[in-house]
């Protein structure tokens, strides 16, 4: 039976709790991050955010590019296309209608329910826009780096020996600890890490425990060849994979 440790938005991390999505009946839906899409939203200029007219008019030369079934030139004056995280249901105790599914908009994390059939994928050409100064560019890059790091940790962890990671603590008084990866067990799929704080070794399974590459470990995601990273002090911060839990009222 799957059990997951869940933190809630706007709630202190130490008030997290274990949930069994397939067994607990306290919620109706349990949805997991799927990917980044374009979705329409009310123009953020009305809330004092920088608009993305640069994307609509200056940073894209393909006038036939369409978002949610409409060309960018015909986008409503009251709405703009904006990157958003889409979700898929791990558990759904009631029917989920595709025209009322949640998205979380990048940057301000505003949650909306939209028609998924009108979402457009965030393409390779769109990823080039994250190199600019658009208001959501940094948030998109951070999200992509996390996904790339997770892919390496899960598919080719042996190449990470010598690199540094942040490891989420399922138990204890701190949320994360930093460590150096010193070994990988092909049989158990465990990474052996040395805790920076107490200089003790731990065996951690990246399939079960949240980890994040830090320091020069990020260079692997850019295809760079680097050596072992020396141990150093670093604050414990991290980004968790998002899930949406909808409770029964």
PDB file of C-alpha atoms in Angstrom, residues 34-207:
ATOM      1  CA  UNK A  34       2.238  15.977 -14.729  1.00  0.00           C
ATOM      2  CA  UNK A  35       4.068  18.712 -16.632  1.00  0.00           C
ATOM      3  CA  UNK A  36       4.086  22.328 -17.807  1.00  0.00           C
ATOM      4  CA  UNK A  37       1.443  23.647 -20.190  1.00  0.00           C
ATOM      5  CA  UNK A  38       0.119  26.938 -21.522  1.00  0.00           C
ATOM      6  CA  UNK A  39      -3.196  27.976 -19.987  1.00  0.00           C
ATOM      7  CA  UNK A  40      -5.285  31.122 -20.229  1.00  0.00           C
ATOM      8  CA  UNK A  41      -5.597  33.270 -17.119  1.00  0.00           C
ATOM      9  CA  UNK A  42      -6.859  36.733 -16.201  1.00  0.00           C
ATOM     10  CA  UNK A  43      -4.322  39.335 -17.239  1.00  0.00           C
ATOM     11  CA  UNK A  44      -1.857  39.543 -14.307  1.00  0.00           C
ATOM     12  CA  UNK A  45      -1.321  43.243 -15.007  1.00  0.00           C
ATOM     13  CA  UNK A  46      -4.559  43.775 -13.148  1.00  0.00           C
ATOM     14  CA  UNK A  47      -2.821  42.404 -10.044  1.00  0.00           C
ATOM     15  CA  UNK A  48       0.341  44.411 -10.502  1.00  0.00           C
ATOM     16  CA  UNK A  49       2.393  41.637 -12.146  1.00  0.00           C
ATOM     17  CA  UNK A  50       4.406  42.173 -15.305  1.00  0.00           C
ATOM     18  CA  UNK A  51       2.502  41.024 -18.357  1.00  0.00           C
ATOM     19  CA  UNK A  52       3.932  38.677 -20.957  1.00  0.00           C
ATOM     20  CA  UNK A  53       3.269  40.845 -23.990  1.00  0.00           C
ATOM     21  CA  UNK A  54       6.972  40.291 -24.807  1.00  0.00           C
ATOM     22  CA  UNK A  55       6.082  36.673 -25.443  1.00  0.00           C
ATOM     23  CA  UNK A  56       2.905  37.500 -27.319  1.00  0.00           C
ATOM     24  CA  UNK A  57       4.498  40.039 -29.642  1.00  0.00           C
ATOM     25  CA  UNK A  58       8.288  40.314 -29.477  1.00  0.00           C
ATOM     26  CA  UNK A  59       9.880  36.990 -28.523  1.00  0.00           C
ATOM     27  CA  UNK A  60       8.108  34.760 -30.990  1.00  0.00           C
ATOM     28  CA  UNK A  61       8.193  35.085 -34.757  1.00  0.00           C
ATOM     29  CA  UNK A  62       5.703  32.329 -35.565  1.00  0.00           C
ATOM     30  CA  UNK A  63       2.399  34.181 -35.972  1.00  0.00           C
ATOM     31  CA  UNK A  64       0.565  30.886 -36.430  1.00  0.00           C
ATOM     32  CA  UNK A  65       1.479  29.612 -32.980  1.00  0.00           C
ATOM     33  CA  UNK A  66      -1.772  28.854 -31.174  1.00  0.00           C
ATOM     34  CA  UNK A  67      -2.550  28.627 -27.480  1.00  0.00           C
ATOM     35  CA  UNK A  68      -5.757  27.008 -26.205  1.00  0.00           C
ATOM     36  CA  UNK A  69      -7.086  26.915 -29.743  1.00  0.00           C
ATOM     37  CA  UNK A  70      -6.605  30.643 -30.371  1.00  0.00           C
ATOM     38  CA  UNK A  71      -3.810  32.414 -32.161  1.00  0.00           C
ATOM     39  CA  UNK A  72      -1.841  34.713 -29.944  1.00  0.00           C
ATOM     40  CA  UNK A  73      -2.934  37.654 -32.008  1.00  0.00           C
ATOM     41  CA  UNK A  74      -6.556  36.924 -31.107  1.00  0.00           C
ATOM     42  CA  UNK A  75      -6.007  36.400 -27.372  1.00  0.00           C
ATOM     43  CA  UNK A  76      -8.716  38.092 -25.337  1.00  0.00           C
ATOM     44  CA  UNK A  77      -7.806  41.490 -23.939  1.00  0.00           C
ATOM     45  CA  UNK A  78      -8.745  40.185 -20.498  1.00  0.00           C
ATOM     46  CA  UNK A  79      -6.681  36.988 -20.529  1.00  0.00           C
ATOM     47  CA  UNK A  80      -3.143  35.986 -21.417  1.00  0.00           C
ATOM     48  CA  UNK A  81      -1.412  32.624 -21.944  1.00  0.00           C
ATOM     49  CA  UNK A  82       0.754  31.672 -18.958  1.00  0.00           C
ATOM     50  CA  UNK A  83       2.850  28.595 -18.054  1.00  0.00           C
ATOM     51  CA  UNK A  84       1.075  26.345 -15.577  1.00  0.00           C
ATOM     52  CA  UNK A  85       1.659  22.959 -13.971  1.00  0.00           C
ATOM     53  CA  UNK A  86      -0.922  20.331 -14.882  1.00  0.00           C
ATOM     54  CA  UNK A  87      -1.826  17.307 -12.771  1.00  0.00           C
ATOM     55  CA  UNK A  88      -3.005  13.723 -13.203  1.00  0.00           C
ATOM     56  CA  UNK A  89      -5.084  11.717 -10.703  1.00  0.00           C
ATOM     57  CA  UNK A  90      -3.350   9.086  -8.606  1.00  0.00           C
ATOM     58  CA  UNK A  91      -6.656   8.517  -6.815  1.00  0.00           C
ATOM     59  CA  UNK A  92     -10.121   9.699  -7.865  1.00  0.00           C
ATOM     60  CA  UNK A  93     -13.092   8.509  -5.827  1.00  0.00           C
ATOM     61  CA  UNK A  94     -15.483  10.451  -8.024  1.00  0.00           C
ATOM     62  CA  UNK A  95     -15.475  11.147 -11.748  1.00  0.00           C
ATOM     63  CA  UNK A  96     -13.037  13.831 -12.848  1.00  0.00           C
ATOM     64  CA  UNK A  97     -14.306  15.993 -15.669  1.00  0.00           C
ATOM     65  CA  UNK A  98     -11.629  17.067 -18.122  1.00  0.00           C
ATOM     66  CA  UNK A  99     -13.203  20.503 -18.449  1.00  0.00           C
ATOM     67  CA  UNK A 100     -12.697  21.184 -14.714  1.00  0.00           C
ATOM     68  CA  UNK A 101      -9.152  20.099 -13.866  1.00  0.00           C
ATOM     69  CA  UNK A 102      -6.641  22.019 -11.719  1.00  0.00           C
ATOM     70  CA  UNK A 103      -3.575  23.908 -12.890  1.00  0.00           C
ATOM     71  CA  UNK A 104      -1.117  25.901 -10.794  1.00  0.00           C
ATOM     72  CA  UNK A 105       0.232  28.940 -12.590  1.00  0.00           C
ATOM     73  CA  UNK A 106       3.975  29.413 -12.509  1.00  0.00           C
ATOM     74  CA  UNK A 107       5.418  32.257 -10.453  1.00  0.00           C
ATOM     75  CA  UNK A 108       2.447  33.271  -8.278  1.00  0.00           C
ATOM     76  CA  UNK A 109       1.185  29.662  -7.776  1.00  0.00           C
ATOM     77  CA  UNK A 110      -2.419  30.667  -8.391  1.00  0.00           C
ATOM     78  CA  UNK A 111      -4.680  27.613  -8.597  1.00  0.00           C
ATOM     79  CA  UNK A 112      -7.417  27.516 -11.241  1.00  0.00           C
ATOM     80  CA  UNK A 113      -9.715  24.860 -12.684  1.00  0.00           C
ATOM     81  CA  UNK A 114      -9.635  24.765 -16.475  1.00  0.00           C
ATOM     82  CA  UNK A 115     -10.545  22.662 -19.488  1.00  0.00           C
ATOM     83  CA  UNK A 116      -7.570  20.341 -20.068  1.00  0.00           C
ATOM     84  CA  UNK A 117      -8.535  19.835 -23.710  1.00  0.00           C
ATOM     85  CA  UNK A 118      -7.600  23.466 -24.295  1.00  0.00           C
ATOM     86  CA  UNK A 119      -4.155  23.264 -22.725  1.00  0.00           C
ATOM     87  CA  UNK A 120      -1.160  23.475 -25.039  1.00  0.00           C
ATOM     88  CA  UNK A 121       2.178  21.791 -24.278  1.00  0.00           C
ATOM     89  CA  UNK A 122       5.202  23.858 -23.359  1.00  0.00           C
ATOM     90  CA  UNK A 123       7.374  23.137 -26.410  1.00  0.00           C
ATOM     91  CA  UNK A 124      11.132  23.137 -26.920  1.00  0.00           C
ATOM     92  CA  UNK A 125      10.795  26.470 -28.672  1.00  0.00           C
ATOM     93  CA  UNK A 126       8.966  27.823 -25.633  1.00  0.00           C
ATOM     94  CA  UNK A 127      11.776  26.655 -23.330  1.00  0.00           C
ATOM     95  CA  UNK A 128      14.074  29.085 -25.142  1.00  0.00           C
ATOM     96  CA  UNK A 129      11.961  31.889 -23.686  1.00  0.00           C
ATOM     97  CA  UNK A 130      13.109  30.974 -20.175  1.00  0.00           C
ATOM     98  CA  UNK A 131      16.513  32.437 -21.046  1.00  0.00           C
ATOM     99  CA  UNK A 132      14.929  35.880 -21.123  1.00  0.00           C
ATOM    100  CA  UNK A 133      13.571  38.184 -18.446  1.00  0.00           C
ATOM    101  CA  UNK A 134       9.926  37.151 -18.513  1.00  0.00           C
ATOM    102  CA  UNK A 135       8.322  37.158 -15.047  1.00  0.00           C
ATOM    103  CA  UNK A 136       7.965  33.383 -14.962  1.00  0.00           C
ATOM    104  CA  UNK A 137      11.353  32.497 -16.521  1.00  0.00           C
ATOM    105  CA  UNK A 138      13.269  31.835 -13.285  1.00  0.00           C
ATOM    106  CA  UNK A 139      10.461  29.739 -11.814  1.00  0.00           C
ATOM    107  CA  UNK A 140      10.262  27.609 -14.964  1.00  0.00           C
ATOM    108  CA  UNK A 141      14.030  27.065 -14.962  1.00  0.00           C
ATOM    109  CA  UNK A 142      13.982  25.973 -11.320  1.00  0.00           C
ATOM    110  CA  UNK A 143      11.147  23.550 -12.040  1.00  0.00           C
ATOM    111  CA  UNK A 144      12.977  22.095 -15.055  1.00  0.00           C
ATOM    112  CA  UNK A 145      16.235  21.709 -13.111  1.00  0.00           C
ATOM    113  CA  UNK A 146      14.407  19.796 -10.403  1.00  0.00           C
ATOM    114  CA  UNK A 147      12.836  17.448 -12.955  1.00  0.00           C
ATOM    115  CA  UNK A 148      16.181  16.867 -14.687  1.00  0.00           C
ATOM    116  CA  UNK A 149      17.852  16.156 -11.357  1.00  0.00           C
ATOM    117  CA  UNK A 150      15.156  13.651 -10.428  1.00  0.00           C
ATOM    118  CA  UNK A 151      15.564  11.923 -13.789  1.00  0.00           C
ATOM    119  CA  UNK A 152      19.313  11.470 -13.236  1.00  0.00           C
ATOM    120  CA  UNK A 153      18.826  10.290  -9.648  1.00  0.00           C
ATOM    121  CA  UNK A 154      16.326   7.671 -10.791  1.00  0.00           C
ATOM    122  CA  UNK A 155      17.855   6.500 -14.077  1.00  0.00           C
ATOM    123  CA  UNK A 156      21.660   6.899 -13.803  1.00  0.00           C
ATOM    124  CA  UNK A 157      22.474   7.436 -10.108  1.00  0.00           C
ATOM    125  CA  UNK A 158      25.909   5.806 -10.406  1.00  0.00           C
ATOM    126  CA  UNK A 159      27.251   8.869 -12.269  1.00  0.00           C
ATOM    127  CA  UNK A 160      26.531  11.014  -9.218  1.00  0.00           C
ATOM    128  CA  UNK A 161      29.140   9.476  -6.903  1.00  0.00           C
ATOM    129  CA  UNK A 162      31.218  12.377  -5.574  1.00  0.00           C
ATOM    130  CA  UNK A 163      28.479  14.955  -5.977  1.00  0.00           C
ATOM    131  CA  UNK A 164      26.472  16.734  -3.321  1.00  0.00           C
ATOM    132  CA  UNK A 165      22.765  16.471  -2.623  1.00  0.00           C
ATOM    133  CA  UNK A 166      20.110  17.706  -0.263  1.00  0.00           C
ATOM    134  CA  UNK A 167      18.176  14.815   1.270  1.00  0.00           C
ATOM    135  CA  UNK A 168      14.702  15.189   2.729  1.00  0.00           C
ATOM    136  CA  UNK A 169      14.317  13.976   6.307  1.00  0.00           C
ATOM    137  CA  UNK A 170      11.246  11.855   6.900  1.00  0.00           C
ATOM    138  CA  UNK A 171      12.042  12.033  10.612  1.00  0.00           C
ATOM    139  CA  UNK A 172      13.942  14.516  12.748  1.00  0.00           C
ATOM    140  CA  UNK A 173      13.961  18.158  13.729  1.00  0.00           C
ATOM    141  CA  UNK A 174      15.272  19.506  10.421  1.00  0.00           C
ATOM    142  CA  UNK A 175      13.594  19.354   7.037  1.00  0.00           C
ATOM    143  CA  UNK A 176      16.668  18.579   4.899  1.00  0.00           C
ATOM    144  CA  UNK A 177      20.291  17.582   5.357  1.00  0.00           C
ATOM    145  CA  UNK A 178      23.194  18.062   2.942  1.00  0.00           C
ATOM    146  CA  UNK A 179      25.506  15.208   2.029  1.00  0.00           C
ATOM    147  CA  UNK A 180      28.097  13.876  -0.407  1.00  0.00           C
ATOM    148  CA  UNK A 181      27.259  10.770  -2.444  1.00  0.00           C
ATOM    149  CA  UNK A 182      30.047   8.264  -1.744  1.00  0.00           C
ATOM    150  CA  UNK A 183      28.664   5.078  -3.256  1.00  0.00           C
ATOM    151  CA  UNK A 184      25.885   3.334  -5.173  1.00  0.00           C
ATOM    152  CA  UNK A 185      24.584  -0.220  -4.650  1.00  0.00           C
ATOM    153  CA  UNK A 186      23.403  -1.753  -7.931  1.00  0.00           C
ATOM    154  CA  UNK A 187      21.479  -4.496  -6.122  1.00  0.00           C
ATOM    155  CA  UNK A 188      19.470  -2.374  -3.699  1.00  0.00           C
ATOM    156  CA  UNK A 189      19.507   0.835  -5.790  1.00  0.00           C
ATOM    157  CA  UNK A 190      20.559   2.700  -2.645  1.00  0.00           C
ATOM    158  CA  UNK A 191      22.891   5.682  -2.653  1.00  0.00           C
ATOM    159  CA  UNK A 192      25.369   5.855   0.226  1.00  0.00           C
ATOM    160  CA  UNK A 193      25.713   9.441   1.401  1.00  0.00           C
ATOM    161  CA  UNK A 194      27.859  11.093   4.071  1.00  0.00           C
ATOM    162  CA  UNK A 195      25.915  13.612   6.148  1.00  0.00           C
ATOM    163  CA  UNK A 196      27.712  16.984   6.250  1.00  0.00           C
ATOM    164  CA  UNK A 197      26.616  17.694   9.806  1.00  0.00           C
ATOM    165  CA  UNK A 198      27.476  14.517  11.713  1.00  0.00           C
ATOM    166  CA  UNK A 199      29.809  12.900   9.139  1.00  0.00           C
ATOM    167  CA  UNK A 200      27.808   9.672   9.255  1.00  0.00           C
ATOM    168  CA  UNK A 201      26.950   7.474   6.301  1.00  0.00           C
ATOM    169  CA  UNK A 202      23.333   6.769   5.378  1.00  0.00           C
ATOM    170  CA  UNK A 203      21.828   4.521   2.721  1.00  0.00           C
ATOM    171  CA  UNK A 204      19.039   6.331   0.876  1.00  0.00           C
ATOM    172  CA  UNK A 205      16.842   5.093  -1.963  1.00  0.00           C
ATOM    173  CA  UNK A 206      16.208   7.985  -4.398  1.00  0.00           C
ATOM    174  CA  UNK A 207      13.025   6.234  -5.520  1.00  0.00           C
TER     175      UNK A 207
END
